[in-house]
Tab-separated table of C-alpha atoms in Angstrom:
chain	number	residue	atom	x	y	z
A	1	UNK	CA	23.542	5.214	1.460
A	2	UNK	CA	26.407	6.555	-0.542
A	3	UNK	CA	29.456	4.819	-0.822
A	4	UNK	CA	32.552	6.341	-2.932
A	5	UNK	CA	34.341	3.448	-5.193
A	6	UNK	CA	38.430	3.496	-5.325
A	7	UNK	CA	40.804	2.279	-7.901
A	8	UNK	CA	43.744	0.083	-7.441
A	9	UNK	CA	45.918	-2.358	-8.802
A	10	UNK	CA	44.329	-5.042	-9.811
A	11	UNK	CA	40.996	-3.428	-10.994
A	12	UNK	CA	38.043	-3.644	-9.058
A	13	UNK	CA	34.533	-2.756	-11.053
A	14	UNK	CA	31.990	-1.367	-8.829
A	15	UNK	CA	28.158	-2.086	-9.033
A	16	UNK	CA	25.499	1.063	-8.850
A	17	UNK	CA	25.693	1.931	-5.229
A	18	UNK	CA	29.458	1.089	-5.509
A	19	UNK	CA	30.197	-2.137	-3.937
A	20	UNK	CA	32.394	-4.848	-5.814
A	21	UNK	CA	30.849	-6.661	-8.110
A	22	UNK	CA	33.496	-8.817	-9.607
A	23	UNK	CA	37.547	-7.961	-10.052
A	24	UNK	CA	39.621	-9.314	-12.938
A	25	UNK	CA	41.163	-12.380	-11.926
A	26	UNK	CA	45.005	-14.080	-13.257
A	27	UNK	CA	45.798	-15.194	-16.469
A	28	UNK	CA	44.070	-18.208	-16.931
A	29	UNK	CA	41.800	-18.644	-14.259
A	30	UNK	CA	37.593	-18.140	-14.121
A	31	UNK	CA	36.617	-14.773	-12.859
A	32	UNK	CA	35.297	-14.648	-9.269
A	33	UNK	CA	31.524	-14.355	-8.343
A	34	UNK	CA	30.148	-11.259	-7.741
A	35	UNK	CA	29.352	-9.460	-4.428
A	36	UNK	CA	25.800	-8.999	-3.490
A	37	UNK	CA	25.344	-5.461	-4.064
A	38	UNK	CA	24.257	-3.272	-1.236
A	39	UNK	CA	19.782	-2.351	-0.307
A	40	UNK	CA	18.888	-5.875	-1.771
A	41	UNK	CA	20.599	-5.137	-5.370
A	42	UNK	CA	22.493	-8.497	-6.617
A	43	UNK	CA	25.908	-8.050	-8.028
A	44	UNK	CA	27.243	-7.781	-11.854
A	45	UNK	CA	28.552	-10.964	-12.901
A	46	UNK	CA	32.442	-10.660	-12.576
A	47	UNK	CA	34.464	-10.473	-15.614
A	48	UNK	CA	36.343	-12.692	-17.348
A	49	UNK	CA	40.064	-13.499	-16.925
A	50	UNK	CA	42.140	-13.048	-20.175
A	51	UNK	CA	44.495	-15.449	-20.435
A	52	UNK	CA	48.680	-14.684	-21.161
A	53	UNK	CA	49.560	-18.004	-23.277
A	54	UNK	CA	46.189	-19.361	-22.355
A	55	UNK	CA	42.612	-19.411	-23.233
A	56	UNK	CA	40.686	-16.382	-21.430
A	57	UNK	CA	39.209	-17.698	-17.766
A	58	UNK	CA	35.265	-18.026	-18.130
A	59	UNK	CA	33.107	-15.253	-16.323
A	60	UNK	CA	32.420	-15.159	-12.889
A	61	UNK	CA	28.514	-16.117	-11.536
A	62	UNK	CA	26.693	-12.835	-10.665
A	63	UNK	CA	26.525	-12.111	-7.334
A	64	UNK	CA	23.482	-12.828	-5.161
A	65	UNK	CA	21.056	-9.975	-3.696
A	66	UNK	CA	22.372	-8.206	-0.721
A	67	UNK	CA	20.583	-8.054	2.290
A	68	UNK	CA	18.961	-5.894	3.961
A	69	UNK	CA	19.619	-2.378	2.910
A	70	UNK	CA	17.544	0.765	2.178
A	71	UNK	CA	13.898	0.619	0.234
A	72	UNK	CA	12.859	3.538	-2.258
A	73	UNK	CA	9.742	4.095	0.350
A	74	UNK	CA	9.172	3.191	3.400
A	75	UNK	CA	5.548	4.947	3.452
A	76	UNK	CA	2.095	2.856	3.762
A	77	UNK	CA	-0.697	4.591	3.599
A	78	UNK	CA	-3.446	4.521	6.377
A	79	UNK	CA	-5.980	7.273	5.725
A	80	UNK	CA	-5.975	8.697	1.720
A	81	UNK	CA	-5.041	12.438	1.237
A	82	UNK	CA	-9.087	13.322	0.475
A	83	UNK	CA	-9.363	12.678	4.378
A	84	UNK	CA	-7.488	16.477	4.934
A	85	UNK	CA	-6.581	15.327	8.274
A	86	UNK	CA	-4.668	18.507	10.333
A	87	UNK	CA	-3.859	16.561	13.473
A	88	UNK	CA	-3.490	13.138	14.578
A	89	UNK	CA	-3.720	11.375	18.072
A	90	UNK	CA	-1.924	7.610	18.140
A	91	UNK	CA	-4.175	5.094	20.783
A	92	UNK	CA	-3.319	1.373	20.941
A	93	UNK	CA	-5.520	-0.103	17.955
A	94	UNK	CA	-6.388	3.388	16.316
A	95	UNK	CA	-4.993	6.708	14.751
A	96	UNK	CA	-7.535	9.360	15.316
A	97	UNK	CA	-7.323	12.360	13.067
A	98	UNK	CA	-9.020	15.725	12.879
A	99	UNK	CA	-10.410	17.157	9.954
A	100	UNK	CA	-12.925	19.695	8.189
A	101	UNK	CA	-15.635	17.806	8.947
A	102	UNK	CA	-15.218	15.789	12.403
A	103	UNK	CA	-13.109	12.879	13.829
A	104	UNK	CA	-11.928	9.823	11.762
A	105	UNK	CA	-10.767	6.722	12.980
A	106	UNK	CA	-8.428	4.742	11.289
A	107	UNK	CA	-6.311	1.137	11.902
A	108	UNK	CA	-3.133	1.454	12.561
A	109	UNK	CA	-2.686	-1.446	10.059
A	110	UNK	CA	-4.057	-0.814	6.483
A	111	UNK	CA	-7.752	-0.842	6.295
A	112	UNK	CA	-10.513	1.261	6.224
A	113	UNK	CA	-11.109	4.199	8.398
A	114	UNK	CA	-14.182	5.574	9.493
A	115	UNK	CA	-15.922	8.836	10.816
A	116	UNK	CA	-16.841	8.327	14.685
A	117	UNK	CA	-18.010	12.155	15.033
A	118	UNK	CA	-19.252	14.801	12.904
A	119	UNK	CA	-18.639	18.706	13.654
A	120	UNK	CA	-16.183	21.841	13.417
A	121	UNK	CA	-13.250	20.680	15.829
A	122	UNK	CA	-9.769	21.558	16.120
A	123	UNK	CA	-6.549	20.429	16.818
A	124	UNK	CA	-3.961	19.285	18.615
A	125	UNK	CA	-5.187	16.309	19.849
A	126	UNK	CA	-4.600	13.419	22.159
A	127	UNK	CA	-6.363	10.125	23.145
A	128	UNK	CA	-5.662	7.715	26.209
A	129	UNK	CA	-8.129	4.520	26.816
A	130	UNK	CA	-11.535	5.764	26.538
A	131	UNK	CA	-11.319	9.393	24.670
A	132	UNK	CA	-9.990	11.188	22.620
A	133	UNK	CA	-8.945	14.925	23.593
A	134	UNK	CA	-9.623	18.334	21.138
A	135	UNK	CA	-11.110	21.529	20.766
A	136	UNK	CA	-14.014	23.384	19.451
A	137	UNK	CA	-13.442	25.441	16.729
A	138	UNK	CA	-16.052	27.828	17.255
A	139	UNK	CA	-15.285	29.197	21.206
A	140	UNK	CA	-12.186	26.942	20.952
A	141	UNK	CA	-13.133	25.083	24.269
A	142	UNK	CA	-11.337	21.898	25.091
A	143	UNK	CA	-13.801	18.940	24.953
A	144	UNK	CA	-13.350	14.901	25.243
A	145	UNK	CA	-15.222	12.800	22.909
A	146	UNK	CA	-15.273	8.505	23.496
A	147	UNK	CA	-13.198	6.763	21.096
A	148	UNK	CA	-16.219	4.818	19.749
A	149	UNK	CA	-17.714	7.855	18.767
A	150	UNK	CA	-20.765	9.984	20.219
A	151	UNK	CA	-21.361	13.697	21.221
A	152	UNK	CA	-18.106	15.403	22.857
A	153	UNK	CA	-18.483	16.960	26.360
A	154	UNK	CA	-17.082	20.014	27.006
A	155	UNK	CA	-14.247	20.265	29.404
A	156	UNK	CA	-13.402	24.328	29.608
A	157	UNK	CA	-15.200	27.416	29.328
A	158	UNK	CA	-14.846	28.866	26.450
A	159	UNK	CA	-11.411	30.357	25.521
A	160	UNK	CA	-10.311	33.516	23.528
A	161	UNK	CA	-6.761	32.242	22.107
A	162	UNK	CA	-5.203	29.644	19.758
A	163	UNK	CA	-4.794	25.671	20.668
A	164	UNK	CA	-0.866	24.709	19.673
A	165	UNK	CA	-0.421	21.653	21.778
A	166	UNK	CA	-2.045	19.226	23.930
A	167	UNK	CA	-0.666	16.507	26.371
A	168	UNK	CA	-2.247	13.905	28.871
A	169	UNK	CA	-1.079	12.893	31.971
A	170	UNK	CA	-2.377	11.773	35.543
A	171	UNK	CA	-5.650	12.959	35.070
A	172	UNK	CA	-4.938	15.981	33.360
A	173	UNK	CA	-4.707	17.634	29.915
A	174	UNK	CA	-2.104	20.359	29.814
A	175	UNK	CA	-2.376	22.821	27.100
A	176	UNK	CA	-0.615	25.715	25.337
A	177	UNK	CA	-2.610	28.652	24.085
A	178	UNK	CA	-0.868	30.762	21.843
A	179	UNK	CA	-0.378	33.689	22.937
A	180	UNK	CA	-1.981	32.911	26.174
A	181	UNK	CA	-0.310	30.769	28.336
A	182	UNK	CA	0.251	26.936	29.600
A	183	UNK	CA	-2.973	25.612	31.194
A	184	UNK	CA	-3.767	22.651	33.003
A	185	UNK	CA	-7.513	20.882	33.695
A	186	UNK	CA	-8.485	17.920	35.042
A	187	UNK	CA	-9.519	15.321	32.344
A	188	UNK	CA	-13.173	15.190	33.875
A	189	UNK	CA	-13.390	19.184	33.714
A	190	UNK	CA	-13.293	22.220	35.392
A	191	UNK	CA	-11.654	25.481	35.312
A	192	UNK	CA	-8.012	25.730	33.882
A	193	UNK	CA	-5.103	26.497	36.025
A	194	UNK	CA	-2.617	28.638	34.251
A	195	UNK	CA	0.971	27.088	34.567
A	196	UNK	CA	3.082	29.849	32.839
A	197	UNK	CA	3.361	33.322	33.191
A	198	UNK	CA	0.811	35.257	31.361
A	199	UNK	CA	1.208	36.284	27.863
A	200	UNK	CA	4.412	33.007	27.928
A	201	UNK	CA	3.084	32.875	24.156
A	202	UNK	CA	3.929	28.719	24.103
A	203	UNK	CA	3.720	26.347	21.006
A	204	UNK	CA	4.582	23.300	22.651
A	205	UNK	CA	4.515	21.596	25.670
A	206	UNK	CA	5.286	18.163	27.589
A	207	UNK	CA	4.699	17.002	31.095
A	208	UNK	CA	6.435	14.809	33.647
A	209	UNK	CA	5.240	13.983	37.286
A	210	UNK	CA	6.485	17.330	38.635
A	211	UNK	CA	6.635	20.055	36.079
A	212	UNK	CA	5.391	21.451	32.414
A	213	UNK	CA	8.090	22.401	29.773
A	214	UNK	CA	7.042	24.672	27.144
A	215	UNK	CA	8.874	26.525	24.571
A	216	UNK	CA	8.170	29.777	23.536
A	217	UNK	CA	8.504	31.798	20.184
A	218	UNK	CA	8.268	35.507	21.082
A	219	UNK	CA	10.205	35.016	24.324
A	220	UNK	CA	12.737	32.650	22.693
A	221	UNK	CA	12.540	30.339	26.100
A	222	UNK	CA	12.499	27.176	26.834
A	223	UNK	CA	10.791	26.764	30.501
A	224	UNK	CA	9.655	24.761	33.760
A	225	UNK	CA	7.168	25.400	35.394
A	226	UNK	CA	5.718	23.497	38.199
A	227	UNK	CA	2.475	21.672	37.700
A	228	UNK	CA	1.590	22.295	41.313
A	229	UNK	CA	1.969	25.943	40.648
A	230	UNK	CA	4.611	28.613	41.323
A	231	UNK	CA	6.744	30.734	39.766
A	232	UNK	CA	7.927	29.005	36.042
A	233	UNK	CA	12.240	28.763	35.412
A	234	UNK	CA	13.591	29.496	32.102
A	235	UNK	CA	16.432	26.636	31.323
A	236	UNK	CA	17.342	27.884	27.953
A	237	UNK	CA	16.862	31.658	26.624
A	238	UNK	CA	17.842	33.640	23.349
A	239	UNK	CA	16.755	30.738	21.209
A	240	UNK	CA	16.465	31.817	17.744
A	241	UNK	CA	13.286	30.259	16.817
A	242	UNK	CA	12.445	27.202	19.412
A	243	UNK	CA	9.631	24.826	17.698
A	244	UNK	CA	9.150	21.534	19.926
A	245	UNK	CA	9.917	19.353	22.651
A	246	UNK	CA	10.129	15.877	24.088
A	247	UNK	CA	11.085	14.478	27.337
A	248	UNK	CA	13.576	11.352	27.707
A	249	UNK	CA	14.266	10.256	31.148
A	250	UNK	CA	16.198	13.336	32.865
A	251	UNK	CA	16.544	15.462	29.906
A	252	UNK	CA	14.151	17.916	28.144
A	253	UNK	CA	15.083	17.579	23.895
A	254	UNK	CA	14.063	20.631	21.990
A	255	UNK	CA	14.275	22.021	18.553
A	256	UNK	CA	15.529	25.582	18.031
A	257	UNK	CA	16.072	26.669	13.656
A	258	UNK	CA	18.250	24.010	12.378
A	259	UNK	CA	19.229	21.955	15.753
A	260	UNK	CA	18.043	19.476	18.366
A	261	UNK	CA	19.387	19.996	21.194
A	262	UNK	CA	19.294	18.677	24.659
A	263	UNK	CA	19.756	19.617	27.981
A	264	UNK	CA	18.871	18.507	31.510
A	265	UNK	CA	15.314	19.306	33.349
A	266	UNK	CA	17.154	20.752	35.920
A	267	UNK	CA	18.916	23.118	34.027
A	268	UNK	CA	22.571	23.624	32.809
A	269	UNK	CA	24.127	23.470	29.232
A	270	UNK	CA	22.252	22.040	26.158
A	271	UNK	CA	24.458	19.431	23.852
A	272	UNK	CA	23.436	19.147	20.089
A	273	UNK	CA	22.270	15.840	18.888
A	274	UNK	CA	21.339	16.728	15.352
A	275	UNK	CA	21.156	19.354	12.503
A	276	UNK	CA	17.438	19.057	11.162
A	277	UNK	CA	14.977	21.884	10.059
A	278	UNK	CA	11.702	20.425	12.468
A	279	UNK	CA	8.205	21.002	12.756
A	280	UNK	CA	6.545	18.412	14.988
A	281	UNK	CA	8.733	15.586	17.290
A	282	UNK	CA	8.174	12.778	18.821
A	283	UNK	CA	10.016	9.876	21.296
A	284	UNK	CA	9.936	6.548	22.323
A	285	UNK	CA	12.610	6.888	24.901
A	286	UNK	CA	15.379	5.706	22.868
A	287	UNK	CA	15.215	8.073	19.461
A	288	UNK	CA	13.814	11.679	18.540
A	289	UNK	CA	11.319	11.430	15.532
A	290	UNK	CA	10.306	14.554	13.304
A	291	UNK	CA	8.305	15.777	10.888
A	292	UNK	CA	10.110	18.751	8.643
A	293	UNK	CA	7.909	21.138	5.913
A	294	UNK	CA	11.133	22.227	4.545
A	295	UNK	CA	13.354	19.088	4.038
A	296	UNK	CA	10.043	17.429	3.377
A	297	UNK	CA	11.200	14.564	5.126
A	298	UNK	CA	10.465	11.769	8.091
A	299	UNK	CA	13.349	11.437	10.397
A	300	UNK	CA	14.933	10.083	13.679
A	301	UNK	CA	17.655	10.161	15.604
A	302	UNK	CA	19.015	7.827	18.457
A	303	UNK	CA	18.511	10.832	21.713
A	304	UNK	CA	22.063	11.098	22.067
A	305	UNK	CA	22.939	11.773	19.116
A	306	UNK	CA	24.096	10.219	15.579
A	307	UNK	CA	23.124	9.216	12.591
A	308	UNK	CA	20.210	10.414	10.807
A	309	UNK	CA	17.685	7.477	10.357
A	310	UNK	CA	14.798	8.844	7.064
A	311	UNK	CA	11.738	7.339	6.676
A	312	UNK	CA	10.281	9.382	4.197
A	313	UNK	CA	11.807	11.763	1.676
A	314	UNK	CA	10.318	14.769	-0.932
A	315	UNK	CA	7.033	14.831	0.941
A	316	UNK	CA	4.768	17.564	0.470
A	317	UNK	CA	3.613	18.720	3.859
A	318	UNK	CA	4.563	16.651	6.348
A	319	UNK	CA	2.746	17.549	9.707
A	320	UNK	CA	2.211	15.717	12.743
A	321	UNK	CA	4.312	13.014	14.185
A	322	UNK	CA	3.827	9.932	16.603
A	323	UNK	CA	5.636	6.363	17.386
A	324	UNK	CA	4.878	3.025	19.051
A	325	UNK	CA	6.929	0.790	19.513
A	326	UNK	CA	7.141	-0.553	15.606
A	327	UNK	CA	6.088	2.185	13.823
A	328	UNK	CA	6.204	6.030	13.224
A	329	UNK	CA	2.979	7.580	12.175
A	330	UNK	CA	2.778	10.855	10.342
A	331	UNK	CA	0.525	13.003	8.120
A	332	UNK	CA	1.173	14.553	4.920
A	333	UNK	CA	-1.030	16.536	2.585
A	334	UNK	CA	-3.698	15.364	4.416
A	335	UNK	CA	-3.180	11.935	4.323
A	336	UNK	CA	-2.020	9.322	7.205
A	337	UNK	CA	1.363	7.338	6.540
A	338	UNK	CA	3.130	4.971	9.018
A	339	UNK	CA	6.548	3.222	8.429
A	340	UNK	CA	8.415	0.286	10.128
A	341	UNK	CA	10.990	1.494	12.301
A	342	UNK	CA	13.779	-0.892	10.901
A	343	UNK	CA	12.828	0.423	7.371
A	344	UNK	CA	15.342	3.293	5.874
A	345	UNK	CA	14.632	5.282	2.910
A	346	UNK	CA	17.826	5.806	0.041
């Protein structure tokens, strides 16, 4: 945090990130202690009075370590860079990630992770208790494979277009397939039910108990569409370049260029919340997490809006994003990073 130091009568000498550090005291008299400086730094000692008639006051005791405060990383790593991980699925123990040459496990403390499945898959991915959700990379089918490992079973026919996102939820993967549409199977199989219009050309897409948002980027839309079937609503239209969504309670928050926005599921007017360049997002209810390739940062902010909360700063290609209720979990250049939530980057 930057803080901007002022001058007044009475001279007040300012430590590196600008707080107080010690002031020049009366003729006479010892110069105060310093103030503990501000992310953990302690203070200058404070200088000296000088004396009028008198002998000069002794220095002032340096000032003990702030605390709290920002860190210079808030990164651990969970999975090296060599594991050229392109998508990442967050269970309760484990992160799962997909790479060139199958499924790796890893803690979601630091450890060691492990390959639980060789082969060509692709991502997005998602896991709930017992699997863990992607697709071939050959016909691009969507398959399940258990999260102890094994041989996937297919759970689609083979499909024709490209895999952008993948959700779970009551008994059901929902998918976007870029250009093709918003489809919907049940998580033991069968033949996907397309949700949006044809051709919607969706990137992203979440799911409540009624209805599938989805954003798309040659339409410029953000839409509903019921998961029941029927005809899909467009809520928000001439977007500029709409990238992802999350859902929070009654609202649908999406990012379109250089904004999050949000705006109910029923439809009306969306309400900024923040300006941020973003990739990938995710929620835990009470603050919007992203990933951003060209601020090459880790960020949140609280779903109504205010200030920017950053993680992780000058990253190299930050892609894929996911929380609990400690951590966000992210990858970058391949590698898996997580960070305490209270923990702020400088």
């Amino acid at each position: 945090m930057t803080r901007v130091g002022w001058l007044a009568i009475g001279i007040v000498l300012f430590g590196c990130e600008g707080d107080p550090v010690g002031e020049v005291v009366d003729a006479g008299s010892g110069g105060s202690a310093g103030l503990g400086g501000s992310a953990g730094v302690g203070g200058s000692a404070g200088t000296g009075g000088s004396g009028l008639g008198g002998s000069a006051g002794s220095a002032g005791s340096a000032g003990a370590a702030g605390a709290g405060g920002c860190s210079s990383s808030c990164a651990e790593e969970l999975a090296p860079q060599s594991t050229v991980a392109s998508a990442l699925a967050l269970g309760d123990s484990f992160v799962y990630l997909v790479t060139p040459t199958g499924v790796v496990r890893a803690p979601k403390v630091p450890g060691k992770p492990a390959a639980i499945s060789t082969g060509s898959y692709l991502g997005p991915a998602a896991v709930d208790a017992t699997h863990v959700y992607l697709f071939d990379k050959a016909d691009l089918h969507l398959e399940k494979l258990s999260t102890s490992g094994g041989i996937p079973a297919a759970l689609t026919p083979a499909q024709t277009a490209t895999p952008f996102d993948l959700v779970l939820g009551a008994g059901y993967a929902t998918y976007a397939l870029y250009p093709q549409g918003v489809y919907r199977v049940p998580i033991t199989g069968g033949t996907p039910a397309l949700l949006s219009q044809a051709g919607d050309d969706p990137i992203a897409v979440e799911v409540d108990a009624t209805d599938a948002f989805y954003v798309t980027t040659i339409g410029k839309t953000l839409m509903r569409a019921p998961l029941a079937g029927g005809t899909p609503t467009p809520l928000a239209t001439a977007l500029l370049a709409p990238r992802d969504l999350v859902l929070v309670g009654s609202n649908v928050i999406y990012a379109d260029v250089n904004v999050i926005l949000s705006m109910p599921k029923a439809g009306g007017s969306s309400d900024k919340i923040a300006d941020a360049l973003v990739d990938r997002m995710a929620t835990d209810g009470s603050a919007v997490y992203w990933v951003s390739n060209v601020e090459k940062r880790v960020a949140s902010v609280p779903v109504t809006g205010g200030a920017i909360h950053v993680y992780a700063k000058d990253e190299g290609s930050p892609d894929g994003v996911a929380v609990d209720d400690t951590h966000v979990y992210w990858i970058n250049d391949g590698g898996l990073y997580r960070a305490a939530k209270s923990c702020c980057v400088l």
